[in-house]
Coordinates of C-alpha atoms and ligand atoms in Angstrom, one line a residue:
X1 CA 19.3 26.2 1.2
X2 CA 16.5 25.4 -1.1
X3 CA 13.2 27.3 -1.0
X4 CA 9.8 25.8 -1.3
X5 CA 9.3 28.0 -4.4
X6 CA 12.1 26.2 -6.1
X7 CA 10.6 22.8 -5.2
X8 CA 7.1 23.7 -6.3
X9 CA 8.4 25.2 -9.5
X10 CA 10.2 22.0 -10.2
X11 CA 7.0 20.0 -9.5
X12 CA 5.2 22.1 -12.0
X13 CA 7.9 21.4 -14.6
X14 CA 7.4 17.7 -14.0
X15 CA 3.7 18.1 -14.8
X16 CA 4.6 19.0 -18.3
X17 CA 6.8 16.0 -19.0
X18 CA 5.1 13.1 -20.7
X19 CA 8.1 10.7 -21.1
X20 CA 8.7 8.5 -18.2
X21 CA 12.4 8.3 -18.8
X22 CA 12.8 12.1 -19.0
X23 CA 10.8 12.3 -15.7
X24 CA 13.1 9.8 -14.1
X25 CA 16.2 11.6 -15.2
X26 CA 15.0 15.1 -14.3
X27 CA 13.9 13.8 -10.9
X28 CA 17.3 12.1 -10.3
X29 CA 19.2 15.3 -11.2
X30 CA 17.1 17.4 -9.0
X31 CA 17.2 15.2 -6.0
X32 CA 21.0 15.0 -6.2
X33 CA 21.2 18.8 -6.2
X34 CA 19.6 18.9 -2.7
X35 CA 21.0 18.1 0.7
X36 CA 20.1 14.7 2.1
X37 CA 17.4 16.2 4.4
X38 CA 15.9 18.3 1.6
X39 CA 16.0 15.2 -0.6
X40 CA 14.0 13.2 2.0
X41 CA 11.4 16.0 2.4
X42 CA 11.0 16.4 -1.3
X43 CA 10.6 12.7 -1.7
X44 CA 7.9 12.5 0.9
X45 CA 6.1 15.5 -0.7
X46 CA 6.1 13.6 -4.1
X47 CA 4.3 10.8 -2.4
X48 CA 1.8 13.4 -1.0
X49 CA 2.9 12.8 2.6
X50 CA 5.3 14.2 5.3
X51 CA 6.5 10.8 6.4
X52 CA 6.4 7.1 5.4
X53 CA 3.0 5.4 5.5
X54 CA 3.6 3.6 8.7
X55 CA 3.8 6.9 10.5
X56 CA 0.5 8.4 11.4
X57 CA 1.1 11.7 9.8
X58 CA -2.4 12.4 8.3
X59 CA -3.4 16.0 7.8
X60 CA -7.1 15.1 8.5
X61 CA -8.1 18.4 6.8
X62 CA -11.6 17.9 5.5
X63 CA -12.5 19.0 2.0
X64 CA -15.0 21.3 3.6
X65 CA -12.1 23.0 5.5
X66 CA -10.2 23.5 2.2
X67 CA -13.3 25.0 0.6
X68 CA -13.8 27.4 3.6
X69 CA -10.1 28.5 3.4
X70 CA -10.4 29.1 -0.3
X71 CA -13.7 31.0 0.3
X72 CA -11.9 33.4 2.6
X73 CA -8.7 33.8 0.7
X74 CA -10.3 34.2 -2.7
X75 CA -13.4 36.1 -1.5
X76 CA -15.7 33.7 -3.2
X77 CA -18.8 31.9 -2.1
X78 CA -19.0 28.2 -1.3
X79 CA -21.1 27.6 -4.4
X80 CA -18.5 29.4 -6.5
X81 CA -15.7 27.3 -5.2
X82 CA -17.6 24.2 -5.9
X83 CA -18.3 25.4 -9.5
X84 CA -14.6 26.2 -9.9
X85 CA -13.8 22.7 -8.7
X86 CA -15.7 21.3 -11.6
X87 CA -13.8 23.6 -14.0
X88 CA -10.3 23.2 -12.7
X89 CA -10.7 19.6 -11.3
X90 CA -8.4 20.3 -8.4
X91 CA -8.3 22.8 -5.4
X92 CA -4.6 23.4 -6.0
X93 CA -5.3 24.6 -9.5
X94 CA -8.1 26.9 -8.3
X95 CA -5.7 28.5 -5.8
X96 CA -3.0 29.0 -8.4
X97 CA -5.3 30.4 -11.2
X98 CA -7.1 32.8 -8.9
X99 CA -4.1 34.2 -7.2
X100 CA -2.0 34.8 -10.3
X101 CA -2.2 38.6 -9.7
X102 CA -0.6 38.3 -6.2
X103 CA 2.6 40.1 -5.7
X104 CA 5.3 37.6 -5.3
X105 CA 6.7 37.5 -1.8
X106 CA 10.0 35.9 -0.9
X107 CA 9.7 32.2 -0.5
X108 CA 10.2 30.3 2.7
X109 CA 12.9 27.6 3.0
X110 CA 11.7 24.0 2.3
X111 CA 12.4 23.0 5.8
X112 CA 10.2 25.8 7.2
X113 CA 7.3 24.7 5.1
X114 CA 7.8 21.1 6.2
X115 CA 7.6 22.3 9.9
X116 CA 4.5 24.4 9.2
X117 CA 2.8 21.4 7.6
X118 CA 3.6 19.3 10.6
X119 CA 1.9 21.9 12.8
X120 CA -1.3 21.2 10.8
X121 CA -0.9 17.4 11.3
X122 CA -0.2 17.9 15.0
X123 CA -3.5 19.8 15.7
X124 CA -5.7 17.0 16.9
X125 CA -8.7 16.6 19.2
X126 CA -11.6 18.8 19.9
X127 CA -11.7 22.1 17.9
X128 CA -8.8 20.9 15.7
X129 CA -10.6 21.7 12.4
X130 CA -10.7 25.3 13.4
X131 CA -7.0 25.3 14.3
X132 CA -6.1 23.5 11.1
X133 CA -8.2 26.1 9.2
X134 CA -6.3 29.0 10.8
X135 CA -2.9 27.4 10.2
X136 CA -3.7 26.6 6.6
X137 CA -5.2 30.0 5.9
X138 CA -2.1 31.7 7.3
X139 CA 0.2 29.6 5.4
X140 CA -1.5 30.1 2.1
X141 CA -1.9 33.8 2.6
X142 CA 1.9 34.2 2.6
X143 CA 2.7 31.9 -0.3
X144 CA 2.9 32.4 -4.0
X145 CA 0.4 30.8 -6.4
X146 CA 2.5 27.8 -7.4
X147 CA 3.6 27.1 -3.8
X148 CA 0.0 27.2 -2.7
X149 CA -1.1 24.9 -5.4
X150 CA 1.3 22.2 -4.2
X151 CA 0.7 22.8 -0.5
X152 CA -3.0 22.1 -1.1
X153 CA -2.1 19.0 -3.0
X154 CA 0.2 17.7 -0.3
X155 CA -2.5 18.3 2.3
X156 CA -5.0 16.3 0.2
X157 CA -2.3 13.6 -0.3
X158 CA -2.7 13.7 -4.1
X159 CA 0.2 15.2 -6.1
X160 CA -1.0 14.1 -9.5
X161 CA 2.6 13.8 -10.8
X162 CA 2.4 10.2 -11.9
X163 CA 5.5 9.3 -9.9
X164 CA 5.4 6.0 -8.0
X165 CA 7.8 4.8 -5.4
X166 CA 9.4 2.7 -8.1
X167 CA 10.1 5.8 -10.2
X168 CA 11.8 7.4 -7.3
X169 CA 14.0 4.3 -6.7
X170 CA 14.9 4.4 -10.5
X171 CA 15.7 8.1 -10.3
X172 CA 18.1 7.8 -7.4
X173 CA 19.8 4.7 -8.8
X174 CA 20.3 5.9 -12.4
X175 CA 22.7 8.7 -11.2
X176 CA 25.1 6.3 -9.5
X177 CA 28.2 4.7 -11.0
X178 CA 26.6 1.3 -11.2
X179 CA 22.9 1.9 -11.8
X180 CA 21.9 -1.7 -12.1
X181 CA 23.4 -2.8 -8.8
X182 CA 22.3 0.5 -7.2
X183 CA 18.7 -0.3 -8.3
X184 CA 18.8 -3.6 -6.5
X185 CA 20.2 -2.1 -3.4
X186 CA 17.6 0.7 -3.5
X187 CA 14.8 -1.9 -3.7
X188 CA 16.3 -3.9 -0.9
X189 CA 16.8 -0.9 1.3
X190 CA 13.2 0.2 0.7
X191 CA 11.9 -3.3 1.4
X192 CA 13.7 -3.3 4.8
X193 CA 12.9 0.2 5.9
X194 CA 9.6 1.0 4.1
X195 CA 10.8 4.6 4.1
X196 CA 11.3 6.0 0.7
X197 CA 12.4 9.5 1.9
X198 CA 15.1 7.9 4.1
X199 CA 16.3 5.7 1.2
X200 CA 16.6 8.7 -1.1
X201 CA 18.5 10.7 1.6
X202 CA 20.9 7.7 2.0
X203 CA 21.6 7.7 -1.7
X204 CA 22.2 11.5 -1.8
X205 CA 24.5 11.2 1.1
X206 CA 26.5 8.1 0.3
X207 CA 28.1 6.9 -2.9
X208 CA 29.0 3.6 -1.3
X209 CA 26.3 1.0 -1.7
X210 CA 27.6 -1.2 1.1
X211 CA 27.2 1.7 3.5
X212 CA 23.6 2.3 2.2
X213 CA 22.8 -1.3 2.9
X214 CA 24.4 -1.2 6.3
X215 CA 22.2 1.8 7.3
X216 CA 19.0 0.0 6.0
X217 CA 18.4 -2.5 8.7
X218 CA 15.1 -4.1 9.7
X219 CA 13.9 -2.2 12.7
X220 CA 11.3 -3.8 14.9
X221 CA 8.4 -1.4 15.2
X222 CA 8.7 -0.6 11.5
X223 CA 6.9 -2.8 9.0
X224 CA 8.8 -4.6 6.2
X225 CA 7.2 -5.5 2.9
X226 CA 5.3 -8.8 3.1
X227 CA 6.6 -11.8 1.2
X228 CA 4.3 -12.5 -1.7
X229 CA 3.1 -15.8 -3.4
X230 CA 3.1 -17.1 -6.9
X231 CA 0.4 -19.3 -8.4
X232 CA 0.5 -22.7 -10.2
X233 CA -2.1 -24.5 -12.1
X234 CA -1.6 -28.1 -11.0
X235 CA -0.3 -29.7 -7.8
X236 CA 2.0 -31.8 -9.9
X237 CA 3.7 -28.6 -11.1
X238 CA 4.0 -27.4 -7.6
X239 CA 5.9 -30.6 -6.7
X240 CA 8.2 -30.1 -9.7
X241 CA 9.2 -26.8 -8.2
X242 CA 9.2 -27.8 -4.6
X243 CA 9.8 -31.6 -4.1
X244 CA 8.9 -31.7 -0.4
X245 CA 6.6 -28.7 0.2
X246 CA 4.8 -27.6 3.4
X247 CA 1.1 -27.3 2.7
X248 CA -1.0 -24.8 4.7
X249 CA -4.6 -23.7 4.5
X250 CA -5.1 -20.4 2.7
X251 CA -7.3 -18.1 4.8
X252 CA -9.2 -15.3 3.3
X253 CA -8.7 -12.4 5.6
X254 CA -6.2 -9.5 6.0
X255 CA -2.4 -10.0 6.0
X256 CA -1.0 -8.7 9.2
X257 CA 2.5 -8.2 10.5
X258 CA 2.7 -8.1 14.3
X259 CA 5.6 -6.4 16.0
X260 CA 6.3 -6.9 19.7
X261 CA 9.2 -4.8 21.0
X262 CA 10.6 -2.7 23.8
X263 CA 10.4 1.0 23.4
X264 CA 14.1 1.6 23.1
X265 CA 14.2 -0.1 19.8
X266 CA 12.6 2.9 18.1
X267 CA 15.4 5.2 19.3
X268 CA 17.4 4.0 16.3
X269 CA 15.0 5.9 14.1
X270 CA 16.1 9.3 15.5
X271 CA 18.1 9.9 12.3
X272 CA 14.9 10.1 10.3
X273 CA 13.7 13.6 9.5
X274 CA 10.2 12.9 10.6
X275 CA 11.2 11.4 14.0
X276 CA 11.4 14.6 16.0
X277 CA 7.8 15.5 15.1
X278 CA 6.5 12.2 16.2
X279 CA 8.5 11.2 19.2
X280 CA 6.9 13.7 21.5
X281 CA 3.4 12.4 20.8
X282 CA 1.6 9.3 20.0
X283 CA 2.2 9.2 16.3
X284 CA 4.2 6.1 16.5
X285 CA 1.4 4.9 18.8
X286 CA 3.7 4.0 21.6
X287 CA 1.6 3.3 24.6
X288 CA 2.6 4.7 28.0
X289 CA 2.1 1.5 29.8
X290 CA 4.6 0.7 32.5
X291 CA 5.4 -2.7 31.2
X292 CA 7.3 -1.2 28.2
X293 CA 6.3 -4.0 25.8
X294 CA 4.6 -2.6 22.7
X295 CA 2.6 -4.2 20.0
X296 CA 2.0 -2.8 16.6
X297 CA 0.1 -4.4 13.7
X298 CA 0.6 -3.5 10.0
X299 CA -1.3 -4.3 6.8
X300 CA 0.3 -5.5 3.6
X301 CA 0.2 -1.8 2.5
X302 CA 2.4 -1.0 5.5
X303 CA -0.4 0.9 7.2
X304 CA -1.1 0.6 10.9
X305 CA -3.9 -1.9 11.9
X306 CA -3.1 -1.5 15.6
X307 CA -6.3 0.4 16.5
X308 CA -8.4 -1.8 14.3
X309 CA -7.8 -5.1 16.1
X310 CA -7.5 -4.5 19.8
X311 CA -8.0 -8.1 20.7
X312 CA -5.1 -9.2 18.5
X313 CA -3.0 -6.5 20.2
X314 CA -4.0 -7.9 23.6
X315 CA -3.2 -11.5 22.5
X316 CA 0.3 -10.5 21.2
X317 CA 0.9 -8.6 24.4
X318 CA 0.4 -11.8 26.3
X319 CA 2.7 -13.6 23.9
X320 CA 5.3 -10.8 24.4
X321 CA 5.1 -11.1 28.2
X322 CA 5.8 -14.8 28.0
X323 CA 8.6 -14.4 25.5
X324 CA 10.4 -11.5 27.2
X325 CA 10.2 -13.4 30.5
X326 CA 12.0 -16.3 28.7
X327 CA 14.4 -14.1 26.9
X328 CA 15.0 -11.1 29.2
X329 CA 17.5 -9.5 26.9
X330 CA 15.5 -9.9 23.8
X331 CA 15.0 -6.9 21.4
X332 CA 11.8 -8.0 19.7
X333 CA 9.6 -10.6 18.1
X334 CA 7.9 -10.1 14.8
X335 CA 5.2 -12.4 13.3
X336 CA 3.4 -12.7 10.0
X337 CA -0.1 -14.0 9.6
X338 CA -3.6 -13.6 8.4
X339 CA -6.4 -12.0 10.5
X340 CA -9.7 -13.7 9.9
X341 CA -13.2 -13.0 11.3
X342 CA -14.6 -15.8 13.3
X343 CA -18.1 -16.4 14.5
X344 CA -18.0 -18.0 17.9
X345 CA -21.7 -19.0 17.8
X346 CA -21.4 -21.0 14.6
X347 CA -17.7 -21.8 15.0
X348 CA -17.3 -20.7 11.4
X349 CA -15.1 -18.1 9.7
X350 CA -16.9 -14.9 8.7
X351 CA -16.7 -13.6 5.2
X352 CA -13.8 -11.3 4.4
X353 CA -16.1 -8.3 4.0
X354 CA -17.3 -8.6 7.6
X355 CA -13.7 -8.4 8.8
X356 CA -13.2 -5.4 6.7
X357 CA -16.0 -3.5 8.3
X358 CA -13.4 -2.8 11.0
X359 CA -11.7 -0.6 8.4
X360 CA -14.3 2.0 9.4
X361 CA -12.1 3.4 12.1
X362 CA -15.0 4.3 14.4
X363 CA -16.8 1.9 16.7
X364 CA -14.0 -0.6 16.7
X365 CA -15.0 -1.9 20.0
X366 CA -18.5 -2.6 18.8
X367 CA -17.2 -4.3 15.7
X368 CA -14.8 -6.3 17.8
X369 CA -17.8 -7.9 19.6
X370 CA -19.9 -8.3 16.4
X371 CA -17.1 -9.9 14.4
X372 CA -14.4 -11.2 16.6
X373 CA -11.2 -11.9 14.8
X374 CA -8.3 -14.3 15.3
X375 CA -4.9 -14.4 13.7
X376 CA -3.5 -17.4 12.0
X377 CA 0.2 -16.9 12.4
X378 CA 2.3 -18.6 9.8
X379 CA 5.8 -17.0 10.1
X380 CA 8.3 -15.3 12.4
X381 CA 10.7 -12.8 11.0
X382 CA 12.4 -11.4 14.0
X383 CA 13.2 -13.4 17.1
X384 CA 15.0 -12.4 20.2
X385 CA 18.0 -10.3 18.9
X386 CA 18.0 -11.4 15.2
X387 CA 16.2 -10.7 12.0
X388 CA 15.3 -14.1 10.4
X389 CA 15.0 -12.9 6.8
X390 CA 17.9 -15.1 5.7
X391 CA 16.9 -18.1 7.9
X392 CA 15.1 -21.0 6.1
X393 CA 11.4 -21.4 6.8
X394 CA 12.0 -24.8 8.4
X395 CA 14.0 -23.1 11.2
X396 CA 11.5 -20.2 11.5
X397 CA 8.7 -22.7 11.9
X398 CA 10.6 -24.4 14.8
X399 CA 10.7 -21.0 16.6
X400 CA 7.1 -20.3 15.8
X401 CA 6.1 -23.5 17.8
X402 CA 7.2 -21.7 20.9
X403 CA 4.2 -19.5 20.9
X404 CA 1.7 -22.2 20.5
X405 CA -1.2 -22.1 23.0
X406 CA -0.2 -18.9 24.7
X407 CA -3.3 -17.0 23.8
X408 CA -6.6 -18.4 22.2
X409 CA -6.7 -15.6 19.6
X410 CA -3.2 -16.2 18.4
X411 CA -3.4 -19.5 16.5
X412 CA -0.6 -21.3 14.6
X413 CA -1.5 -22.1 11.0
X414 CA -1.5 -25.9 10.5
X415 CA 1.5 -26.9 8.5
X416 CA 1.4 -30.3 6.7
X417 CA 4.1 -32.2 4.9
X418 CA 2.3 -34.3 2.2
X419 CA 4.7 -36.8 0.7
X420 CA 2.9 -37.1 -2.7
X421 CA 0.8 -34.8 -5.0
X422 CA -2.1 -37.2 -4.3
X423 CA -2.0 -36.6 -0.6
X424 CA -1.5 -32.9 -1.1
X425 CA -4.6 -32.9 -3.3
X426 CA -6.7 -34.7 -0.7
X427 CA -5.7 -32.1 1.9
X428 CA -6.6 -29.3 -0.5
X429 CA -10.0 -30.9 -1.1
X430 CA -10.6 -31.2 2.6
X431 CA -9.8 -27.5 3.2
X432 CA -12.0 -26.5 0.3
X433 CA -14.9 -28.5 1.7
X434 CA -14.4 -26.6 4.9
X435 CA -15.1 -23.4 2.9
X436 CA -11.5 -22.1 2.4
X437 CA -10.2 -20.8 -0.9
X438 CA -7.4 -23.2 -1.2
X439 CA -3.9 -23.9 0.1
X440 CA -0.4 -22.4 0.0
X441 CA 2.6 -24.6 -0.6
X442 CA 5.9 -23.4 0.8
X443 CA 9.5 -24.6 0.3
X444 CA 10.9 -25.4 3.8
X445 CA 14.2 -23.8 2.6
X446 CA 12.5 -20.5 1.5
X447 CA 13.9 -17.3 2.9
X448 CA 11.7 -14.4 3.9
X449 CA 12.2 -12.1 0.9
X450 CA 10.3 -8.9 1.6
X451 CA 8.0 -7.7 -1.2
X452 CA 9.1 -10.4 -3.6
X453 CA 7.0 -13.0 -5.4
X454 CA 8.9 -16.2 -5.9
X455 CA 8.0 -19.8 -6.7
X456 CA 9.1 -20.9 -3.2
X457 CA 5.6 -19.9 -1.9
X458 CA 2.8 -21.0 -4.2
X459 CA -0.9 -20.6 -3.9
X460 CA -3.3 -23.2 -5.3
X461 CA -6.9 -22.1 -5.3
X462 CA -10.1 -23.9 -6.1
X463 CA -10.9 -23.5 -9.8
X464 CA -14.4 -22.5 -10.8
X465 CA -15.7 -24.2 -13.8
X466 CA -15.4 -22.2 -17.1
X467 CA -13.7 -19.4 -15.2
X468 CA -10.2 -18.4 -14.5
X469 CA -8.9 -20.2 -11.4
X470 CA -8.1 -16.9 -9.8
X471 CA -9.6 -13.4 -9.7
X472 CA -7.7 -10.5 -11.1
X473 CA -6.9 -7.3 -9.3
X474 CA -7.0 -4.2 -11.6
X475 CA -6.9 -0.5 -11.1
X476 CA -9.4 2.0 -12.5
X477 CA -7.9 4.3 -15.1
X478 CA -11.0 6.1 -16.3
X479 CA -14.7 5.7 -17.0
X480 CA -17.3 6.3 -19.7
X481 CA -20.5 8.1 -19.2
X482 CA -22.5 5.3 -20.6
X483 CA -25.8 5.1 -22.4
X484 CA -29.2 3.6 -21.8
X485 CA -30.0 2.2 -18.4
X486 CA -26.9 3.5 -16.6
X487 CA -26.7 7.0 -18.2
X488 CA -28.5 8.5 -15.3
X489 CA -25.6 7.6 -13.0
X490 CA -23.1 9.4 -15.3
X491 CA -21.1 6.2 -15.5
X492 CA -21.6 3.1 -17.6
X493 CA -18.3 1.3 -17.9
X494 CA -14.9 1.5 -16.2
X495 CA -11.6 1.3 -18.1
X496 CA -9.2 -0.7 -15.9
X497 CA -5.6 -1.7 -16.1
X498 CA -2.8 -3.6 -14.5
X499 CA 0.6 -2.5 -13.3
X500 CA 3.7 -3.5 -15.2
X501 CA 6.6 -3.5 -12.8
X502 CA 9.2 -3.7 -15.5
X503 CA 8.1 -0.6 -17.2
X504 CA 6.6 1.1 -14.1
X505 CA 3.5 1.7 -16.1
X506 CA -0.2 1.1 -15.9
X507 CA -1.6 -0.7 -19.0
X508 CA -5.2 -1.1 -20.0
X509 CA -6.7 -4.6 -19.9
X510 CA -10.4 -4.4 -20.1
X511 CA -13.6 -2.4 -19.6
X512 CA -15.9 -3.5 -16.9
X513 CA -19.6 -2.8 -16.8
X514 CA -21.2 -6.0 -15.6
X515 CA -21.7 -7.6 -12.2
X516 CA -22.4 -4.1 -10.8
X517 CA -25.7 -3.3 -8.9
X518 CA -27.3 0.1 -8.9
X519 CA -26.0 0.7 -5.4
X520 CA -22.6 -0.3 -6.4
X521 CA -22.6 2.1 -9.4
X522 CA -23.4 5.0 -7.1
X523 CA -20.7 4.0 -4.7
X524 CA -18.2 3.4 -7.5
X525 CA -18.9 6.8 -9.1
X526 CA -18.4 8.6 -5.8
X527 CA -15.2 6.7 -5.0
X528 CA -13.8 7.2 -8.5
X529 CA -14.7 10.9 -8.8
X530 CA -12.2 11.6 -6.0
X531 CA -9.4 10.7 -8.4
X532 CA -10.5 12.6 -11.5
X533 CA -7.6 14.2 -13.4
X534 CA -7.5 16.4 -16.4
X535 CA -4.4 15.0 -18.2
X536 CA -3.1 11.6 -18.9
X537 CA -0.2 10.8 -16.5
X538 CA 3.1 9.7 -17.9
X539 CA 3.0 6.3 -16.2
X540 CA -0.4 5.4 -17.7
X541 CA -0.7 4.0 -21.3
X542 CA -4.2 4.4 -22.7
X543 CA -4.7 3.7 -26.4
X544 CA -6.4 6.5 -28.3
X545 CA -9.4 4.4 -29.3
X546 CA -10.1 3.6 -25.6
X547 CA -9.8 7.1 -24.3
X548 CA -12.4 7.4 -21.5
X549 CA -14.7 10.3 -20.9
X550 CA -13.2 10.8 -17.5
X551 CA -9.5 10.1 -16.7
X552 CA -8.6 8.9 -13.3
X553 CA -5.4 8.8 -11.3
X554 CA -4.5 5.1 -10.7
X555 CA -5.7 4.7 -7.1
X556 CA -8.9 2.5 -6.8
X557 CA -8.1 -1.2 -7.0
X558 CA -10.9 -3.6 -7.9
X559 CA -11.1 -7.4 -7.9
X560 CA -12.6 -8.9 -11.1
X561 CA -13.7 -12.3 -12.1
X562 CA -13.4 -13.3 -15.8
X563 CA -13.9 -16.3 -18.0
X564 CA -10.6 -16.1 -19.9
X565 CA -7.6 -14.1 -20.7
X566 CA -7.1 -13.5 -24.4
X567 CA -4.5 -11.7 -26.5
X568 CA -5.5 -8.2 -27.4
X569 CA -4.3 -5.9 -30.2
X570 CA -6.3 -3.1 -28.6
X571 CA -5.4 -3.0 -24.9
X572 CA -1.9 -1.7 -24.0
X573 CA -1.3 -4.7 -21.8
X574 CA -1.5 -6.8 -24.9
X575 CA -4.1 -9.0 -23.2
X576 CA -7.8 -8.6 -22.5
X577 CA -10.3 -10.2 -20.1
X578 CA -13.2 -12.1 -21.5
X579 CA -16.5 -11.4 -19.6
X580 CA -15.1 -9.5 -16.8
X581 CA -17.3 -9.1 -13.7
X582 CA -16.9 -6.7 -10.8
X583 CA -16.5 -8.5 -7.5
X584 CA -15.4 -6.0 -4.9
X585 CA -13.1 -3.0 -4.2
X586 CA -9.8 -4.0 -2.7
X587 CA -7.8 -2.1 -0.1
X588 CA -4.5 -2.3 -2.0
X589 CA -1.9 -0.1 -3.3
X590 CA -2.4 0.5 -7.1
X591 CA 1.0 -1.0 -7.8
X592 CA -0.2 -4.2 -6.3
X593 CA -2.6 -5.2 -9.0
X594 CA -2.1 -8.5 -10.7
X595 CA 1.1 -7.9 -12.6
X596 CA 1.6 -8.2 -16.3
X597 CA 4.0 -11.0 -15.6
X598 CA 1.2 -12.9 -13.8
X599 CA -1.3 -12.2 -16.6
X600 CA 1.2 -13.7 -19.0
X601 CA 1.6 -16.8 -16.8
X602 CA -2.1 -17.2 -16.4
X603 CA -2.6 -16.8 -20.1
X604 CA 0.0 -19.5 -21.0
X605 CA -1.3 -21.8 -18.3
X606 CA -4.8 -21.9 -19.8
X607 CA -3.3 -22.6 -23.3
X608 CA -1.3 -25.6 -22.1
Ligands
LIG1 P1 -1.7 -11.1 -4.5 O1 -1.6 -9.7 -5.0 O2 -0.4 -11.5 -3.9 O3 -2.3 -12.1 -5.5 P2 -4.1 -11.4 -2.9 O4 -4.5 -10.5 -1.8 O5 -5.0 -11.4 -4.1 O6 -2.6 -11.0 -3.3 P3 -3.5 -14.1 -2.9 O7 -2.4 -13.9 -3.9 O8 -4.7 -14.7 -3.4 O9 -3.9 -12.8 -2.3 O10 -2.8 -14.9 -1.7 C1 -1.8 -14.4 -1.0 C2 -2.3 -13.9 0.3 O11 -2.9 -15.0 1.1 C3 -1.2 -13.5 1.3 O12 -0.8 -12.2 1.1 C4 -1.9 -13.6 2.7 O13 -2.6 -12.4 3.0 C5 -2.9 -14.7 2.4 N1 -2.7 -16.0 3.2 C6 -3.7 -16.7 3.7 N2 -3.2 -17.8 4.3 C7 -1.8 -17.8 4.1 C8 -0.8 -18.7 4.5 N3 -1.0 -19.8 5.1 N4 0.5 -18.3 4.1 C9 0.7 -17.2 3.4 N5 -0.2 -16.3 3.1 C10 -1.5 -16.6 3.4

């Protein structure tokens, strides 16, 4: 039985490792020394959670509550705690440093800490901050300094270990007999289950890769990673790759996976460690309605969008009723599409930012009337009793036809089959003149490969003169205090980078300081300051001469426009952006920036 003291001591050791390979190997060795259940819990902890993202397991402990708990436990005033925060950069560190004198008590088992943390999650509703306060205070008063440090970090969801899901997949694969093959299976299993803790427990438990795959099936009700798209510079090139492509409008909204299923389906999840804490309540957001058809919506980040778009849920419920009537023994139906704001008065699409105001979780009903949304459905990935991941798109589109005109908010994306590049270009121009960003070409034979970017789905966007044809998503890695005009905000330029999948590292690509208004600077500083760290993480490569005044944990993703991509001897990506301009913040995982591979492609495209 492993204690939480052993786990947190191990986390602390990881903090002192700067080589990514060493980190991976140490993590692999450690995980395999645990039981499968302990391995799952430890893996969730590393991600700063108790369960995968699609499970609503938020602590909802406010910073204020943490401050009050520390005030009580450390006998300090609120002002002192805030000052210490400046000094130590992190509430976990404050706890550890100021309780060093504490007499070491015997540590609780890992599983017990996991339960106690769930108690904090489960306190909801009126007066819950007080309950959370009491639970946390009790927990911390009985733990050692290093345990407390990591409990606080888990509760804040920020472990600052520099370990991504990819590192975890590497760590569990490297210890097997056939690491390369194991790595592919790990990736696939994660793509299908979206549950990193479960995947790591499977690897600890089984040495047989077939059996791991067998236990990693697509479960309706649980999101899978969305299929991604590549880009091409000319339509001619697209036709070289796909001789008879489908062509669809590219909507600028929010990717959304819609699951319609019967309750029983989720019972197959009872082997997950987090399940028992969620099944008794509404964490999985099962409704209690008598009709037993459930609808859940997920974003590309695998987070729930169910409460954000009630009208889409209603629409799919109606679709579900029609389908289950037709297929009474069906298990589920899962669709993929893009949610887009639509103004019924003007009959026009609303800008993406309006749709995103729904992100503010409150006042959803009000937002629903202000900015009604529709979903343009373009794919089906589970139908009746079968997952369709290995079924060609042509077949999937035939099935999709069956939901046409069931509900006015559930619209099928028009799919054209232009015979020549010229016809395809005309269609593209028509869509652009309607105000859309561009089109997506798809191979009718393409399979639904979760999380992968292949040339069987290709986007083609309208190119802006003298600018790159596409924007670039980057993640903030640090900022400089700045001089002159902006010095008063304490931030003058932001060092940003991209994610390199191959190396599992963040590499710098440019500094941004233009295209940002005064209001935006204030907002950016506030957002970025939440991710301040005091050491450079092992998965971030910042050249010495670019070292920013404030280092940031890679978390905040921004969309940039730029004129050009150039080779760079300075930036660790090997490329730089010319005249980068800030466009907006993006609600994306930091590993979903434009990849190094894409940057390379965009660079060579512009040289051709
Ligand atoms: P990425 O990181 O993949 O570049 P992005 O959010 O910047 O993501 P684009 O690459 O520009 O988006 O385009 C891909 C996205 O376009 C999809 O993830 C999806 O949300 C959206 N989309 C809009 N219309 C369609 C369509 N008809 N088919 C597929 N995806 C579509």
